[in-house]
Amino acid sequence: MKLTLKDFQEDAVARLVTHLRRAAVEAHDTPQVALLTSPTGSGKTVIMTAAIEQILDGDPENLPDKGATFLWITDQPELNEQTRQKMLKVSRRLGPGELLTIDAGFDEKTLRPGRVYFLNTQKLGKDKLLVSRGDTRNYTIWDTIGNTALERGGHFYVIIDEAHRGMGQSAAAQKEANTIVQKFILGSEGEIPPMPVIVGVTATPDRFERLLSANGGKRTQRPVRVSPEEVRGSGLLKETIHLIHPAKSQPSDLTMLRAAANRWVEYRDRWKRYCDKEGEPIVHPILIVQVQDGTEQVLTRTNLAGVLDAIRDEVGLLPDVAFAHSFQEGTTIKVGEHTLRYLAPSEIDDDPDVQVVFFKTALNTGWDCPRAETMMSFRSAKDATLIAQLVGRMVRTPLARTVGVDEYLNTVALFLPHYERSHLEKVVEHLTSAPPDEMPPTDVAVNDDSVTLGLRGGVSEAKAVLQDLPSYTLPRRHRSSQVRRVLKLARLLARDRLEAGDPVAAARSKIVDVLVSELTDRSEKEAFLAVLEDKAKLIAQIQTWRYAGGLEGGATLELDVSAENIDDLFRQADRRIGSQGIAIAYWSHRVNEDPANLHRGKLEIHALTAIPEVVVRIEDEARDLVTAWLAKHRSAIKEMPESNIDAYNEVRGLAAVPELAERAYPEQTTWRSGHPVRKLHLYADADGAFPATLNSWEAQVLEEELAREDLVAWLRNPPNKPWALCVPYELRGEVRGMYPDLLFVRKVGDHLVVDLIDPHTTSFSDAAAKAKGLADYAAKHSQEFGRIELVIVEARGTIKRLNLVDEAVRKRVQAVRTNEHLEALFSGG
């Protein structure tokens, strides 16, 4: 892959590939179905692409599947092309020669292995060329698919993209049991048998699952589900949707259009400043304008000429090429003195010139445009569902990560001039409760429900001391190879010129040294030599059949393993240690020592990597080198642009245990407004106020701390923000992150001191685990704080504290195993 998968994506790929390999084996006896269920915006195509690559290339435990063949089916040509282009963009393994669209002239006996074929159901109607043999066609597409299924069996994967489409099990739908997609699942007499392995890719699997159950549940089902929470925490989705509508009923559409245009300008200017500062390619946001339907005589009832004039009046003169439409007419149209070119929905994101796009309703299918950050709708309230579905396509982040230093860029804005409050509530309800194929999980703010806060004047020193506090990146659930990790880091260090020489070669050399050392220790041991000998020879059984006596056996034949099969063993060894060129480096070292090691060197590394203790030592060496390099270059990394810091934090996240992360506090942050305000917060509005959302415990603790004369600033530490202070803890064997509620900066003498205070209810199931995690954190970092306190507030209003900077107190909290034990400590037990 050309990109680094998110944690949840790697986990989904691992589970999916495991299912598909088992399905390939068992499909001979029972038809199989694997179902990837993942919310809109989660990168389902990316997950499937990585899974296809892994099946074709193999992994540490499995050889490449040389017979694997993939048929990708959707119900529209645009979806096929969108998927194909996405795969070309993200895959190193799959190029134009492996990603093939089946057209009307296709005529082959079988689909070829190692390739992904794209087919849409619109080409499979009874009157289409693909299903008719004719004078010039040898095979119909049904012949080709059926032949491929018979020849490849479980190694022929039929992928039904958006598998929930058209599969309802109403009475009417049951009568359509022979629809095209169902033919692949159920088979169709005279056309194709049931496909051995089906892969459903969808966000809402209910109807697909009902279809399988309604037909006797004859397929073994292998589900892979990605939760909306995992996607939301990945940085792939915008954090907030702003819905803006007029507070009173009066003509307001062009007023709102001008406001939307100004909001788009704000996004444009902020993205330019951010990208220039960070050294990123400029993100060019798009204003999308939803207009009314037309009539037979009129293209749209919205005055397009007036809309174009209003936009140009607000944002300045833009060339005609900056404007486009996605109306179903599909041709360039004339609007006053200007032309409005047609742009297909799937082409919007990659068009370098477009800045404003007009559409009616049909912009959902085939459209995925992270650049669309502002929308203005001239439509009425009856379109609430359609608008909510559309917004679900707008919330992808342009950089596939959250922007830390300007949170404004983590939002989208939707202007609805024809919606009253009651109508707007329907949109909000749909956005917050719709199924995940229509709307990914994102916060919704209505009009003034949120406010942008800036750093308060005079807090630069307080910000610096807070930003330098130790915070952790949590390890991925799906454990990564430490060899891959160290070489990823080495490439970053080489790119940024932080490490002298060639860090990639240095990392490989370290691992090769481990392998050479292990070879030296084992080269004279009989068990190791026996493995080498065993892999170099192949024992074949000789069976003889006689007419009178039947089958006789017992004799054997010893064969030297061919160079090709030695290469297979060599490639398997390379995959065991991360497929990062380590095996080649070791083999080159051995051949340079003695050319006679040409084949032996390959057998050696296969034998060495089959020993668990050797692999553990390799992983330990790689991890230690990562730790040393990150510590050595920590100061330099902290001064880098945000995108670079994120890349190094990705490396930290590949650790098997939590590791320290670098954070950058934003210049501005977005907060919900309308709550009681407090003074002295690090971030504040123009009046120096902060809208604090606090429970009663937090409010009481805060009032007591605000009364201190030495207080300089305080911070509400927000959960899950990339710049928030994160403390790891363990619950039921899984490492999680907690975000202590309150941080206070005090002036002590001539320097600043930070207090970490966490009002900590003991009623939650994870209370004891979080308390122990904070105590473990204090054991490592207490010298960087004045106080680290767990706090409870009793019914009488008495505040009780456990200061974890105190070693005796800390050790008692570290020994806590239950909530009852924790409560006893607060009571002096």
mmCIF file of N, CA, C and O in Angstrom, residues 100-166:
data_model
loop_
_atom_site.group_PDB
_atom_site.id
_atom_site.type_symbol
_atom_site.label_atom_id
_atom_site.label_comp_id
_atom_site.label_asym_id
_atom_site.label_seq_id
_atom_site.Cartn_x
_atom_site.Cartn_y
_atom_site.Cartn_z
ATOM 1 N N LEU A 100 -8.966 -4.404 -14.191
ATOM 2 C CA LEU A 100 -9.533 -4.425 -15.532
ATOM 3 C C LEU A 100 -11.046 -4.267 -15.492
ATOM 4 O O LEU A 100 -11.735 -4.962 -14.725
ATOM 5 N N THR A 101 -11.564 -3.378 -16.322
ATOM 6 C CA THR A 101 -13.005 -3.189 -16.444
ATOM 7 C C THR A 101 -13.533 -4.053 -17.582
ATOM 8 O O THR A 101 -13.006 -4.010 -18.702
ATOM 9 N N ILE A 102 -14.545 -4.852 -17.312
ATOM 10 C CA ILE A 102 -15.147 -5.708 -18.342
ATOM 11 C C ILE A 102 -16.085 -4.862 -19.199
ATOM 12 O O ILE A 102 -17.036 -4.259 -18.688
ATOM 13 N N ASP A 103 -15.802 -4.808 -20.503
ATOM 14 C CA ASP A 103 -16.648 -4.030 -21.402
ATOM 15 C C ASP A 103 -17.420 -4.967 -22.324
ATOM 16 O O ASP A 103 -17.323 -6.196 -22.240
ATOM 17 N N ALA A 104 -18.183 -4.375 -23.229
ATOM 18 C CA ALA A 104 -19.082 -5.173 -24.076
ATOM 19 C C ALA A 104 -18.331 -6.132 -24.987
ATOM 20 O O ALA A 104 -18.879 -7.156 -25.406
ATOM 21 N N GLY A 105 -17.073 -5.842 -25.298
ATOM 22 C CA GLY A 105 -16.308 -6.708 -26.184
ATOM 23 C C GLY A 105 -15.565 -7.839 -25.492
ATOM 24 O O GLY A 105 -14.848 -8.616 -26.131
ATOM 25 N N PHE A 106 -15.708 -7.964 -24.187
ATOM 26 C CA PHE A 106 -14.982 -8.995 -23.423
ATOM 27 C C PHE A 106 -15.423 -10.385 -23.869
ATOM 28 O O PHE A 106 -16.620 -10.677 -23.937
ATOM 29 N N ASP A 107 -14.449 -11.280 -24.144
ATOM 30 C CA ASP A 107 -14.779 -12.634 -24.615
ATOM 31 C C ASP A 107 -13.624 -13.574 -24.259
ATOM 32 O O ASP A 107 -12.701 -13.747 -25.035
ATOM 33 N N GLU A 108 -13.658 -14.141 -23.055
ATOM 34 C CA GLU A 108 -12.615 -15.073 -22.619
ATOM 35 C C GLU A 108 -13.259 -16.259 -21.916
ATOM 36 O O GLU A 108 -14.331 -16.130 -21.305
ATOM 37 N N LYS A 109 -12.572 -17.396 -21.975
ATOM 38 C CA LYS A 109 -13.102 -18.605 -21.347
ATOM 39 C C LYS A 109 -13.178 -18.457 -19.840
ATOM 40 O O LYS A 109 -14.167 -18.847 -19.206
ATOM 41 N N THR A 110 -12.114 -17.914 -19.225
ATOM 42 C CA THR A 110 -12.090 -17.685 -17.774
ATOM 43 C C THR A 110 -11.466 -16.330 -17.493
ATOM 44 O O THR A 110 -10.778 -15.747 -18.343
ATOM 45 N N LEU A 111 -11.709 -15.838 -16.306
ATOM 46 C CA LEU A 111 -10.995 -14.663 -15.812
ATOM 47 C C LEU A 111 -9.612 -15.106 -15.373
ATOM 48 O O LEU A 111 -9.438 -16.202 -14.808
ATOM 49 N N ARG A 112 -8.625 -14.260 -15.607
ATOM 50 C CA ARG A 112 -7.246 -14.660 -15.324
ATOM 51 C C ARG A 112 -6.878 -14.428 -13.861
ATOM 52 O O ARG A 112 -7.335 -13.444 -13.257
ATOM 53 N N PRO A 113 -6.070 -15.306 -13.278
ATOM 54 C CA PRO A 113 -5.671 -15.138 -11.871
ATOM 55 C C PRO A 113 -4.777 -13.926 -11.674
ATOM 56 O O PRO A 113 -4.132 -13.444 -12.617
ATOM 57 N N GLY A 114 -4.782 -13.412 -10.438
ATOM 58 C CA GLY A 114 -3.942 -12.268 -10.104
ATOM 59 C C GLY A 114 -4.519 -10.940 -10.521
ATOM 60 O O GLY A 114 -3.833 -9.921 -10.451
ATOM 61 N N ARG A 115 -5.778 -10.954 -10.941
ATOM 62 C CA ARG A 115 -6.385 -9.720 -11.436
ATOM 63 C C ARG A 115 -7.716 -9.439 -10.735
ATOM 64 O O ARG A 115 -8.364 -10.344 -10.235
ATOM 65 N N VAL A 116 -8.093 -8.155 -10.748
ATOM 66 C CA VAL A 116 -9.383 -7.720 -10.229
ATOM 67 C C VAL A 116 -10.185 -7.205 -11.409
ATOM 68 O O VAL A 116 -9.774 -6.255 -12.089
ATOM 69 N N TYR A 117 -11.311 -7.832 -11.678
ATOM 70 C CA TYR A 117 -12.184 -7.437 -12.781
ATOM 71 C C TYR A 117 -13.377 -6.654 -12.225
ATOM 72 O O TYR A 117 -13.960 -7.041 -11.213
ATOM 73 N N PHE A 118 -13.746 -5.581 -12.911
ATOM 74 C CA PHE A 118 -14.869 -4.754 -12.486
ATOM 75 C C PHE A 118 -16.037 -4.938 -13.454
ATOM 76 O O PHE A 118 -15.863 -4.862 -14.680
ATOM 77 N N LEU A 119 -17.207 -5.187 -12.884
ATOM 78 C CA LEU A 119 -18.390 -5.434 -13.685
ATOM 79 C C LEU A 119 -19.586 -4.789 -12.998
ATOM 80 O O LEU A 119 -19.745 -4.921 -11.776
ATOM 81 N N ASN A 120 -20.415 -4.087 -13.757
ATOM 82 C CA ASN A 120 -21.627 -3.526 -13.148
ATOM 83 C C ASN A 120 -22.851 -4.232 -13.705
ATOM 84 O O ASN A 120 -22.863 -4.709 -14.845
ATOM 85 N N THR A 121 -23.876 -4.299 -12.873
ATOM 86 C CA THR A 121 -25.042 -5.094 -13.208
ATOM 87 C C THR A 121 -25.797 -4.547 -14.412
ATOM 88 O O THR A 121 -26.547 -5.287 -15.055
ATOM 89 N N GLN A 122 -25.587 -3.289 -14.748
ATOM 90 C CA GLN A 122 -26.280 -2.712 -15.893
ATOM 91 C C GLN A 122 -25.833 -3.352 -17.210
ATOM 92 O O GLN A 122 -26.519 -3.244 -18.219
ATOM 93 N N LYS A 123 -24.668 -4.008 -17.205
ATOM 94 C CA LYS A 123 -24.173 -4.693 -18.409
ATOM 95 C C LYS A 123 -24.678 -6.130 -18.502
ATOM 96 O O LYS A 123 -24.317 -6.848 -19.434
ATOM 97 N N LEU A 124 -25.485 -6.561 -17.519
ATOM 98 C CA LEU A 124 -25.879 -7.964 -17.452
ATOM 99 C C LEU A 124 -27.361 -8.186 -17.716
ATOM 100 O O LEU A 124 -27.888 -9.280 -17.464
ATOM 101 N N GLY A 125 -28.057 -7.157 -18.190
ATOM 102 C CA GLY A 125 -29.457 -7.345 -18.551
ATOM 103 C C GLY A 125 -29.606 -8.301 -19.722
ATOM 104 O O GLY A 125 -28.662 -8.556 -20.485
ATOM 105 N N LYS A 126 -30.804 -8.838 -19.912
ATOM 106 C CA LYS A 126 -31.017 -9.869 -20.927
ATOM 107 C C LYS A 126 -30.748 -9.370 -22.344
ATOM 108 O O LYS A 126 -30.477 -10.168 -23.244
ATOM 109 N N ASP A 127 -30.839 -8.051 -22.550
ATOM 110 C CA ASP A 127 -30.645 -7.516 -23.898
ATOM 111 C C ASP A 127 -29.236 -6.993 -24.127
ATOM 112 O O ASP A 127 -28.963 -6.343 -25.132
ATOM 113 N N LYS A 128 -28.304 -7.275 -23.203
ATOM 114 C CA LYS A 128 -26.951 -6.730 -23.308
ATOM 115 C C LYS A 128 -26.036 -7.693 -24.062
ATOM 116 O O LYS A 128 -26.220 -8.914 -24.040
ATOM 117 N N LEU A 129 -25.004 -7.120 -24.702
ATOM 118 C CA LEU A 129 -24.101 -7.914 -25.528
ATOM 119 C C LEU A 129 -23.341 -8.964 -24.729
ATOM 120 O O LEU A 129 -23.073 -10.058 -25.221
ATOM 121 N N LEU A 130 -22.984 -8.650 -23.496
ATOM 122 C CA LEU A 130 -22.158 -9.569 -22.712
ATOM 123 C C LEU A 130 -22.847 -10.903 -22.457
ATOM 124 O O LEU A 130 -22.179 -11.919 -22.236
ATOM 125 N N VAL A 131 -24.162 -10.917 -22.436
ATOM 126 C CA VAL A 131 -24.868 -12.160 -22.108
ATOM 127 C C VAL A 131 -25.348 -12.893 -23.365
ATOM 128 O O VAL A 131 -26.008 -13.932 -23.267
ATOM 129 N N SER A 132 -25.009 -12.359 -24.562
ATOM 130 C CA SER A 132 -25.432 -12.975 -25.830
ATOM 131 C C SER A 132 -24.213 -13.497 -26.570
ATOM 132 O O SER A 132 -23.234 -12.768 -26.762
ATOM 133 N N ARG A 133 -24.302 -14.758 -27.025
ATOM 134 C CA ARG A 133 -23.138 -15.340 -27.686
ATOM 135 C C ARG A 133 -22.936 -14.733 -29.064
ATOM 136 O O ARG A 133 -21.854 -14.274 -29.399
ATOM 137 N N GLY A 134 -23.899 -14.745 -29.930
ATOM 138 C CA GLY A 134 -23.777 -14.104 -31.240
ATOM 139 C C GLY A 134 -22.783 -14.806 -32.148
ATOM 140 O O GLY A 134 -22.224 -15.865 -31.835
ATOM 141 N N ASP A 135 -22.542 -14.177 -33.305
ATOM 142 C CA ASP A 135 -21.638 -14.781 -34.301
ATOM 143 C C ASP A 135 -20.173 -14.576 -33.965
ATOM 144 O O ASP A 135 -19.317 -15.362 -34.389
ATOM 145 N N THR A 136 -19.839 -13.507 -33.220
ATOM 146 C CA THR A 136 -18.429 -13.186 -32.963
ATOM 147 C C THR A 136 -18.006 -13.464 -31.534
ATOM 148 O O THR A 136 -16.864 -13.251 -31.187
ATOM 149 N N ARG A 137 -18.920 -13.941 -30.699
ATOM 150 C CA ARG A 137 -18.594 -14.170 -29.291
ATOM 151 C C ARG A 137 -18.557 -15.672 -29.012
ATOM 152 O O ARG A 137 -19.491 -16.410 -29.309
ATOM 153 N N ASN A 138 -17.442 -16.105 -28.419
ATOM 154 C CA ASN A 138 -17.309 -17.515 -28.063
ATOM 155 C C ASN A 138 -17.926 -17.833 -26.706
ATOM 156 O O ASN A 138 -18.417 -18.939 -26.489
ATOM 157 N N TYR A 139 -17.841 -16.879 -25.794
ATOM 158 C CA TYR A 139 -18.312 -17.107 -24.429
ATOM 159 C C TYR A 139 -19.155 -15.923 -23.967
ATOM 160 O O TYR A 139 -18.755 -14.760 -24.129
ATOM 161 N N THR A 140 -20.305 -16.223 -23.400
ATOM 162 C CA THR A 140 -21.030 -15.158 -22.714
ATOM 163 C C THR A 140 -20.321 -14.874 -21.385
ATOM 164 O O THR A 140 -19.504 -15.671 -20.913
ATOM 165 N N ILE A 141 -20.656 -13.749 -20.770
ATOM 166 C CA ILE A 141 -20.038 -13.443 -19.474
ATOM 167 C C ILE A 141 -20.443 -14.474 -18.435
ATOM 168 O O ILE A 141 -19.673 -14.812 -17.525
ATOM 169 N N TRP A 142 -21.658 -15.030 -18.577
ATOM 170 C CA TRP A 142 -22.063 -16.082 -17.634
ATOM 171 C C TRP A 142 -21.197 -17.324 -17.833
ATOM 172 O O TRP A 142 -20.832 -17.985 -16.843
ATOM 173 N N ASP A 143 -20.851 -17.651 -19.100
ATOM 174 C CA ASP A 143 -19.928 -18.769 -19.344
ATOM 175 C C ASP A 143 -18.595 -18.520 -18.657
ATOM 176 O O ASP A 143 -18.034 -19.396 -17.989
ATOM 177 N N THR A 144 -18.079 -17.308 -18.841
ATOM 178 C CA THR A 144 -16.763 -16.964 -18.286
ATOM 179 C C THR A 144 -16.767 -17.075 -16.767
ATOM 180 O O THR A 144 -15.847 -17.658 -16.172
ATOM 181 N N ILE A 145 -17.796 -16.517 -16.143
ATOM 182 C CA ILE A 145 -17.870 -16.546 -14.680
ATOM 183 C C ILE A 145 -18.041 -17.975 -14.188
ATOM 184 O O ILE A 145 -17.384 -18.403 -13.225
ATOM 185 N N GLY A 146 -18.928 -18.746 -14.830
ATOM 186 C CA GLY A 146 -19.126 -20.130 -14.426
ATOM 187 C C GLY A 146 -17.875 -20.963 -14.599
ATOM 188 O O GLY A 146 -17.517 -21.778 -13.725
ATOM 189 N N ASN A 147 -17.164 -20.793 -15.724
ATOM 190 C CA ASN A 147 -15.919 -21.532 -15.941
ATOM 191 C C ASN A 147 -14.868 -21.188 -14.895
ATOM 192 O O ASN A 147 -14.130 -22.060 -14.418
ATOM 193 N N THR A 148 -14.787 -19.899 -14.557
ATOM 194 C CA THR A 148 -13.813 -19.476 -13.551
ATOM 195 C C THR A 148 -14.135 -20.096 -12.198
ATOM 196 O O THR A 148 -13.234 -20.565 -11.481
ATOM 197 N N ALA A 149 -15.412 -20.117 -11.834
ATOM 198 C CA ALA A 149 -15.810 -20.718 -10.561
ATOM 199 C C ALA A 149 -15.467 -22.205 -10.518
ATOM 200 O O ALA A 149 -14.990 -22.728 -9.499
ATOM 201 N N LEU A 150 -15.707 -22.908 -11.627
ATOM 202 C CA LEU A 150 -15.407 -24.344 -11.672
ATOM 203 C C LEU A 150 -13.905 -24.606 -11.616
ATOM 204 O O LEU A 150 -13.442 -25.543 -10.969
ATOM 205 N N GLU A 151 -13.133 -23.755 -12.288
ATOM 206 C CA GLU A 151 -11.686 -23.976 -12.353
ATOM 207 C C GLU A 151 -10.974 -23.541 -11.074
ATOM 208 O O GLU A 151 -10.079 -24.221 -10.582
ATOM 209 N N ARG A 152 -11.362 -22.410 -10.499
ATOM 210 C CA ARG A 152 -10.641 -21.856 -9.339
ATOM 211 C C ARG A 152 -11.288 -22.221 -8.006
ATOM 212 O O ARG A 152 -10.648 -22.118 -6.960
ATOM 213 N N GLY A 153 -12.561 -22.554 -8.002
ATOM 214 C CA GLY A 153 -13.232 -22.918 -6.755
ATOM 215 C C GLY A 153 -13.188 -21.795 -5.747
ATOM 216 O O GLY A 153 -13.538 -20.646 -6.036
ATOM 217 N N GLY A 154 -12.719 -22.103 -4.540
ATOM 218 C CA GLY A 154 -12.681 -21.120 -3.463
ATOM 219 C C GLY A 154 -11.674 -20.016 -3.656
ATOM 220 O O GLY A 154 -11.620 -19.083 -2.843
ATOM 221 N N HIS A 155 -10.885 -20.085 -4.705
ATOM 222 C CA HIS A 155 -9.901 -19.030 -4.979
ATOM 223 C C HIS A 155 -10.458 -17.988 -5.951
ATOM 224 O O HIS A 155 -9.716 -17.110 -6.410
ATOM 225 N N PHE A 156 -11.751 -18.101 -6.257
ATOM 226 C CA PHE A 156 -12.451 -17.099 -7.062
ATOM 227 C C PHE A 156 -13.354 -16.309 -6.118
ATOM 228 O O PHE A 156 -14.326 -16.823 -5.577
ATOM 229 N N TYR A 157 -13.004 -15.039 -5.894
ATOM 230 C CA TYR A 157 -13.696 -14.196 -4.921
ATOM 231 C C TYR A 157 -14.601 -13.214 -5.662
ATOM 232 O O TYR A 157 -14.117 -12.351 -6.403
ATOM 233 N N VAL A 158 -15.908 -13.330 -5.450
ATOM 234 C CA VAL A 158 -16.868 -12.411 -6.054
ATOM 235 C C VAL A 158 -17.236 -11.359 -5.012
ATOM 236 O O VAL A 158 -17.861 -11.665 -3.991
ATOM 237 N N ILE A 159 -16.817 -10.116 -5.251
ATOM 238 C CA ILE A 159 -17.008 -9.019 -4.310
ATOM 239 C C ILE A 159 -18.239 -8.229 -4.731
ATOM 240 O O ILE A 159 -18.293 -7.687 -5.841
ATOM 241 N N ILE A 160 -19.239 -8.176 -3.866
ATOM 242 C CA ILE A 160 -20.451 -7.396 -4.131
ATOM 243 C C ILE A 160 -20.349 -6.120 -3.316
ATOM 244 O O ILE A 160 -20.518 -6.125 -2.102
ATOM 245 N N ASP A 161 -20.037 -5.028 -3.993
ATOM 246 C CA ASP A 161 -19.813 -3.747 -3.330
ATOM 247 C C ASP A 161 -21.156 -3.082 -3.024
ATOM 248 O O ASP A 161 -22.049 -3.052 -3.869
ATOM 249 N N GLU A 162 -21.252 -2.510 -1.784
ATOM 250 C CA GLU A 162 -22.520 -1.943 -1.312
ATOM 251 C C GLU A 162 -23.601 -3.021 -1.404
ATOM 252 O O GLU A 162 -24.637 -2.869 -2.044
ATOM 253 N N ALA A 163 -23.341 -4.130 -0.697
ATOM 254 C CA ALA A 163 -24.141 -5.339 -0.859
ATOM 255 C C ALA A 163 -25.564 -5.184 -0.361
ATOM 256 O O ALA A 163 -26.386 -6.061 -0.580
ATOM 257 N N HIS A 164 -25.885 -4.079 0.314
ATOM 258 C CA HIS A 164 -27.250 -3.887 0.779
ATOM 259 C C HIS A 164 -28.182 -3.409 -0.329
ATOM 260 O O HIS A 164 -29.388 -3.380 -0.165
ATOM 261 N N ARG A 165 -27.644 -3.010 -1.470
ATOM 262 C CA ARG A 165 -28.483 -2.439 -2.526
ATOM 263 C C ARG A 165 -29.385 -3.519 -3.136
ATOM 264 O O ARG A 165 -28.922 -4.572 -3.530
ATOM 265 N N GLY A 166 -30.669 -3.233 -3.255
ATOM 266 C CA GLY A 166 -31.573 -4.076 -4.007
ATOM 267 C C GLY A 166 -31.818 -5.447 -3.429
ATOM 268 O O GLY A 166 -32.180 -6.366 -4.141
#
